[in-house]
Every structure is written in C-alpha cells, then in structure tokens.
One Martini backbone bead per residue (centre of mass of N, CA, C, O) as a GRO file, in nm:
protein
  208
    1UNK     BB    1  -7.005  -1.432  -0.295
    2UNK     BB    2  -7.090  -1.089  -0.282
    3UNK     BB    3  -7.414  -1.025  -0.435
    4UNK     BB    4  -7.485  -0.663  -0.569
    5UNK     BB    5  -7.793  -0.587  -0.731
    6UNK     BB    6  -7.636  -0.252  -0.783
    7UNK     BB    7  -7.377  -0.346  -0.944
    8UNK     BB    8  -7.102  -0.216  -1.175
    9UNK     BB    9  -7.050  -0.504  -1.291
   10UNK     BB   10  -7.354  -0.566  -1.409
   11UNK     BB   11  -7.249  -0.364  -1.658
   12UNK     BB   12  -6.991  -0.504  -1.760
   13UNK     BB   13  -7.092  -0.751  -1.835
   14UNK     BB   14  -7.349  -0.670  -2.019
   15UNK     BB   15  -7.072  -0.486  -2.224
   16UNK     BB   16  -6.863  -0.736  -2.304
   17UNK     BB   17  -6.960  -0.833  -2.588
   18UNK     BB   18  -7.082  -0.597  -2.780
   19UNK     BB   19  -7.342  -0.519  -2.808
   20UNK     BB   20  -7.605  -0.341  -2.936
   21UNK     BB   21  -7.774  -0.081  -2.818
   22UNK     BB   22  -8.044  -0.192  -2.887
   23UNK     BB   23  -8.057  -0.435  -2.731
   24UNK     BB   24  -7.999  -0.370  -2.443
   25UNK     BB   25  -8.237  -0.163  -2.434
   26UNK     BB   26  -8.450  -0.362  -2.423
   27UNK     BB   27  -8.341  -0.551  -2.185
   28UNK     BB   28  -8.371  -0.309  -1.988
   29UNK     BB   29  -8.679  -0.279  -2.026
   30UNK     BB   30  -8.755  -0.543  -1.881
   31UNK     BB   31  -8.527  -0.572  -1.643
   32UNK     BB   32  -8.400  -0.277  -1.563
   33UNK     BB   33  -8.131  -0.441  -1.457
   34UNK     BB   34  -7.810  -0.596  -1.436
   35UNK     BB   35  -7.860  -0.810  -1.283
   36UNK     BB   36  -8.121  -0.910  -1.369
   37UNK     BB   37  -7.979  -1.004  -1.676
   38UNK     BB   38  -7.821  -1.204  -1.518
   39UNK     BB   39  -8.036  -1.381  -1.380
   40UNK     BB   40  -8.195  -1.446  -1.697
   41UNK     BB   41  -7.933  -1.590  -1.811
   42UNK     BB   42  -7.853  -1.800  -1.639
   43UNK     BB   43  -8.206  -1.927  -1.618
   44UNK     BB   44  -8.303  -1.896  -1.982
   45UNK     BB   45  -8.466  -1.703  -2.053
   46UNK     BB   46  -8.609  -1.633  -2.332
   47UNK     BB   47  -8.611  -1.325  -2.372
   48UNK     BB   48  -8.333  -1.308  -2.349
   49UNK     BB   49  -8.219  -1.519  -2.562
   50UNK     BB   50  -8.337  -1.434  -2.830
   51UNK     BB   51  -8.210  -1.128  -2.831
   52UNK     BB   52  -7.896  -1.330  -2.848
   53UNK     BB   53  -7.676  -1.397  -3.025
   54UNK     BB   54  -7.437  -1.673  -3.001
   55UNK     BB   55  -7.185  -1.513  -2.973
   56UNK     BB   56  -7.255  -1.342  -2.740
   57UNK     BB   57  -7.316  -1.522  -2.527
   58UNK     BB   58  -7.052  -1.696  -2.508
   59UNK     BB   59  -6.914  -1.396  -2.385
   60UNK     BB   60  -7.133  -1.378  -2.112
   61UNK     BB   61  -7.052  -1.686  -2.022
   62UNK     BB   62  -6.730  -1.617  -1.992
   63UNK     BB   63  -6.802  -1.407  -1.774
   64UNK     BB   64  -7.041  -1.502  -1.552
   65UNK     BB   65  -6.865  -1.579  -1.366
   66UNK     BB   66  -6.762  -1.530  -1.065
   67UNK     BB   67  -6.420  -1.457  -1.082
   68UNK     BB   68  -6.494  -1.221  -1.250
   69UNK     BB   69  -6.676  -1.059  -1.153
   70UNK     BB   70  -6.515  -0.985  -0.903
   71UNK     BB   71  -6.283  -0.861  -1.041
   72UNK     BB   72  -6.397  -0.632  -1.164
   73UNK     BB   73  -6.493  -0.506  -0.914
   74UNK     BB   74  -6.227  -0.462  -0.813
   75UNK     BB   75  -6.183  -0.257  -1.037
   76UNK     BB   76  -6.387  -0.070  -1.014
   77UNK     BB   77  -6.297   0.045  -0.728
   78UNK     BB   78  -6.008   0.097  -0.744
   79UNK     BB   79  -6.111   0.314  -1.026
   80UNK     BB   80  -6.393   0.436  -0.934
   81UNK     BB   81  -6.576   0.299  -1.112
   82UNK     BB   82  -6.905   0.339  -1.280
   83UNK     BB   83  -7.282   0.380  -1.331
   84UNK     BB   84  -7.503   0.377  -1.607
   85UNK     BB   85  -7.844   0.377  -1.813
   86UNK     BB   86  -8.095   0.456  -2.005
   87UNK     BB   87  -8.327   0.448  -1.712
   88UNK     BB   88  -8.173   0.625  -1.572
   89UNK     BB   89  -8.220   0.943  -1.415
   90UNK     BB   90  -7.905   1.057  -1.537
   91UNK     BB   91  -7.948   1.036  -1.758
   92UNK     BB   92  -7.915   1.214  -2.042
   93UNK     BB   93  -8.175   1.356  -2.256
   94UNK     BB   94  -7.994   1.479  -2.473
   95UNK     BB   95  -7.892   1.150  -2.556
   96UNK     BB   96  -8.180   1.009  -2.635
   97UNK     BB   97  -8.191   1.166  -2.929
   98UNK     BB   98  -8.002   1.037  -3.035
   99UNK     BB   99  -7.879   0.812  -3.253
  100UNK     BB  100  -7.821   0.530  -3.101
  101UNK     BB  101  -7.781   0.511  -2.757
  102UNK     BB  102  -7.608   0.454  -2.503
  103UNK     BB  103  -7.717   0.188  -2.273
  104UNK     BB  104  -7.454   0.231  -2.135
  105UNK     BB  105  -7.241   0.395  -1.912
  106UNK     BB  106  -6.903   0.529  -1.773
  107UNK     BB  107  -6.748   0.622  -1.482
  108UNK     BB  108  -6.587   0.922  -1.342
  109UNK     BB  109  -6.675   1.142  -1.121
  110UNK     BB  110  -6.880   1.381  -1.188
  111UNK     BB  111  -7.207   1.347  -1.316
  112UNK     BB  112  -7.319   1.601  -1.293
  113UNK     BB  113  -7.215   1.756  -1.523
  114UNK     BB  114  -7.440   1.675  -1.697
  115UNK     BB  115  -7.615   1.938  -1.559
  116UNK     BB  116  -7.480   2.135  -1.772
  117UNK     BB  117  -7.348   2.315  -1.978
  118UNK     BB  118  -7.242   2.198  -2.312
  119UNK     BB  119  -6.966   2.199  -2.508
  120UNK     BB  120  -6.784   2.084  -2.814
  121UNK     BB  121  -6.478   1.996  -2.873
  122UNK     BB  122  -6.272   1.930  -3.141
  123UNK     BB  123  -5.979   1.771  -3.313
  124UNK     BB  124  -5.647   1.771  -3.389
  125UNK     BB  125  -5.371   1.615  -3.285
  126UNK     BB  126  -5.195   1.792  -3.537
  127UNK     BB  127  -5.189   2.079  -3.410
  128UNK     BB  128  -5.149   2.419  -3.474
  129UNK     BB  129  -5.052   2.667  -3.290
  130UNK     BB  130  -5.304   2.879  -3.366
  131UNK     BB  131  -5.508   2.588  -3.282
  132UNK     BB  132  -5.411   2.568  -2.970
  133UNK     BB  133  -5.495   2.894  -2.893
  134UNK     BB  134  -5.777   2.918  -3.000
  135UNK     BB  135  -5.869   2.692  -2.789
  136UNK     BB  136  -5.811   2.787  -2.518
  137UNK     BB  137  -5.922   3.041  -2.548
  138UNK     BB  138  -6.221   2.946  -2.593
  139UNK     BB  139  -6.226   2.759  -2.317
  140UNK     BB  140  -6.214   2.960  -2.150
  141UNK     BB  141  -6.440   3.144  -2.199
  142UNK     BB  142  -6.663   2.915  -2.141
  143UNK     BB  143  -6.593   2.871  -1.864
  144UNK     BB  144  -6.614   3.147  -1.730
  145UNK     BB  145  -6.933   3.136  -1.779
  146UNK     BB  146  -7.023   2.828  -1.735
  147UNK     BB  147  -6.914   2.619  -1.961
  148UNK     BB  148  -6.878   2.307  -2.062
  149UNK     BB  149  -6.616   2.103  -2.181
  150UNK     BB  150  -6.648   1.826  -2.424
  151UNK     BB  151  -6.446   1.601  -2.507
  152UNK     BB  152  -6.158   1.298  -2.553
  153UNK     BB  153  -5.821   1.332  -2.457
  154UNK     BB  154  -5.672   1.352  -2.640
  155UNK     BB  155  -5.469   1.466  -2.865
  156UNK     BB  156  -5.410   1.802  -2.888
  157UNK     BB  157  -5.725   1.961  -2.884
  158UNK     BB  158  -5.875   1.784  -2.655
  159UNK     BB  159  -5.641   1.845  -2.448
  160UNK     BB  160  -5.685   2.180  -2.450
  161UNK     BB  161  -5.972   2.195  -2.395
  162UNK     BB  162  -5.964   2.094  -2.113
  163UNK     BB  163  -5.739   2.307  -2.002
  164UNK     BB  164  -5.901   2.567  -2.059
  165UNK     BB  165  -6.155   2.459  -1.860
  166UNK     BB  166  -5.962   2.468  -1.605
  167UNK     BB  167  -5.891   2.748  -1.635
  168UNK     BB  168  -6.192   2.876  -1.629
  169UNK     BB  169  -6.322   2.707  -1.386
  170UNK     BB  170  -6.448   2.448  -1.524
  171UNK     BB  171  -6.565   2.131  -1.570
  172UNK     BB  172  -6.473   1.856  -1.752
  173UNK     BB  173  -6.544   1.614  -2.042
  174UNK     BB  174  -6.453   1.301  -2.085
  175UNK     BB  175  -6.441   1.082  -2.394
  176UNK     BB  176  -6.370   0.773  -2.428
  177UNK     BB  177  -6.207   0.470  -2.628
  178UNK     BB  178  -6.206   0.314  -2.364
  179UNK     BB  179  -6.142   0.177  -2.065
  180UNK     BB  180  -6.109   0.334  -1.735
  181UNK     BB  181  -5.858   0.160  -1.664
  182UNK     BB  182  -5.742   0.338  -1.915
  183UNK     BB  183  -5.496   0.537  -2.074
  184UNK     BB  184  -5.564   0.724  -2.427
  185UNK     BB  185  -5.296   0.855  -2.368
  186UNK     BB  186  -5.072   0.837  -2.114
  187UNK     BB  187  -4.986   1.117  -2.155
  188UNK     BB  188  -5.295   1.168  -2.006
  189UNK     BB  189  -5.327   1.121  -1.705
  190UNK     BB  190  -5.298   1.393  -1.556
  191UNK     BB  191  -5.514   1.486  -1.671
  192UNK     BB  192  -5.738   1.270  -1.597
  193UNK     BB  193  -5.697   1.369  -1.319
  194UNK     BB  194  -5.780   1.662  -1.291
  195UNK     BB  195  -6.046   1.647  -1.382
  196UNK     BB  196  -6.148   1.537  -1.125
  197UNK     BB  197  -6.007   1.701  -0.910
  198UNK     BB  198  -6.187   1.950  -1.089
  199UNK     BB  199  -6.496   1.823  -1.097
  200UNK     BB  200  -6.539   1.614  -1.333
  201UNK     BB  201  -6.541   1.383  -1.607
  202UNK     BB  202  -6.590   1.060  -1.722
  203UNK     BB  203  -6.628   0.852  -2.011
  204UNK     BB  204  -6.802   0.559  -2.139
  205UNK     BB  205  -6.898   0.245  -2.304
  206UNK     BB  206  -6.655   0.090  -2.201
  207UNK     BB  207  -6.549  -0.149  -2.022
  208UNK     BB  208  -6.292  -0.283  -1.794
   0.00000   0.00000   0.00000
C-alpha cells in the first residue's frame, strides 16, 4: 500500500474513535500531522498511548489495519472529501475561540468559503410558512451584500437559508452532523451538490 504522509485517511484514522477534541488537539500540538499520529501510535510511543484511554485506543487499532486504511482513502477521493487540523493554517481563527474547538473538521468544495463574511442561520425542520418566506428572504438579501450564510442542511428552515444564499449570489456553508459520504437527510442530496456546484462548502467533525 502506498501509504501518503499528507493524506486525509490519517485524518479519518484518527478521528474515528471518538476522542474528545482536548485530547486530539494535545496530541496534535506534539505531533503536528495525522500521519505522524499514526506513526507513533503503530510504535506505542509512551506520550501518544498515555493521552489515550484504553477504549479508544481499541477502536484506533481497529482502524489502523492497512487495509481500513485503503478502504478510507479510496472513499475519500471517490466523495472528494478532504481535511485540516486545529494547526492547519486554513483552520478558522474565529472557531478557534469558542469553548472546546474541533480538532478535524471534513470537508467537500471550497474551503474558501471559510475566509468570507459569515452569518449562521439555524431554526425549526416544520416551520411555518411565514417562517420560511422570511428565511429565504433574510438569506437572499445577506447573501447579495456579499455575506455567506452557514446552516446544518437540514431540513426546514436549515434547507431554506441555503437556497435563499444561493439564490442572492454568494456560496453558502452547510455544517452537517453526519459524514460527508452520505447526506441526512437524503431529501437535500441535490441541495448538497448545488452548494458544491456553486462554489460553497461542506463541513464535519465526522470521518466518512
């Protein structure tokens, strides 16, 4: 196996335990890269293994077969699915700042995106009609100022607030609580691909 020391599987390896973000983000600070992470937990250097309960450790050597490895990698590439770190230069300052920040993030399109002006919109999946004409058009007029508007891709108001940012010209930002290789709920597939297609982006915590 051609194993790349750059590669977004050593992202995914070491997020799929489950570790809590203060941990990851330790281990990333001594380690610098998911690779390098990977590399001292295969030879059981003392301060990776100490940093981690015995559970997780469990689940990380479950992952860390060559051929889970591949497997990642192979979905990875096939949904275009990338990555960055807490260290990582594109990590967002202002995300940096809330309390307990995630130490990976996923992602699909342009990471751009993330150097923009940036309004979150969020509200109920069975809002009201109302409700729904008002979202479209906050985010449309946000949107045509040049501000991006970042949601969950939910459905409801979620799934509208996107529409309503692509509809006023700029690329909106979908966080989503799933892995980027599939999409929840699959109601906004075709949302999904429009965010891409118009220059937006996809966000996770979850490896694929």
């Amino acid at each position: 196996m051609d194993l790349n020391p750059t590669g977004y599987e050593y992202c995914a390896w070491l997020a799929s335990a489950g570790l809590p973000s203060v941990r990851l983000r330790y281990l990333l600070g001594i380690y610098h890269d998911p690779y390098e992470c990977y590399q001292a937990f295969m030879h059981q250097e003392q301060a990776f293994m100490e940093t981690i309960p015995a559970r997780f450790r469990e689940v990380l050597m479950l992952n860390a077969n060559p051929e889970t490895i591949a497997k990642t990698r192979m979905i990875m590439n096939r949904k275009s699915i990338c990555a960055f770190h807490f260290f990582d230069d594109i990590y967002p300052e202002s995300l940096k700042k809330i309390n307990d920040p995630p130490a990976i993030l996923f992602y699909q399109g342009k990471v751009s995106c993330l150097k923009k002006r940036i309004i979150a919109v969020v509200g109920s999946r069975a809002a009201s009609y109302s409700g729904q004409s008002a979202t479209r058009k906050l985010s449309h007029d946000l949107s045509s100022h040049g501000i991006t508007v970042i949601s969950g891709l939910a459905s409801g108001i979620d799934a509208i607030a996107h529409s309503g940012c692509i509809e006023g010209g700029s690329p909106t930002i979908a966080v989503t609580g799933c892995g980027l290789d599939i999409v929840y709920p699959s109601a906004n597939i075709k949302l999904r691909d429009t965010i891409i297609q118009k220059g937006g982006l996809i966000l996770s915590e979850y490896p694929p």
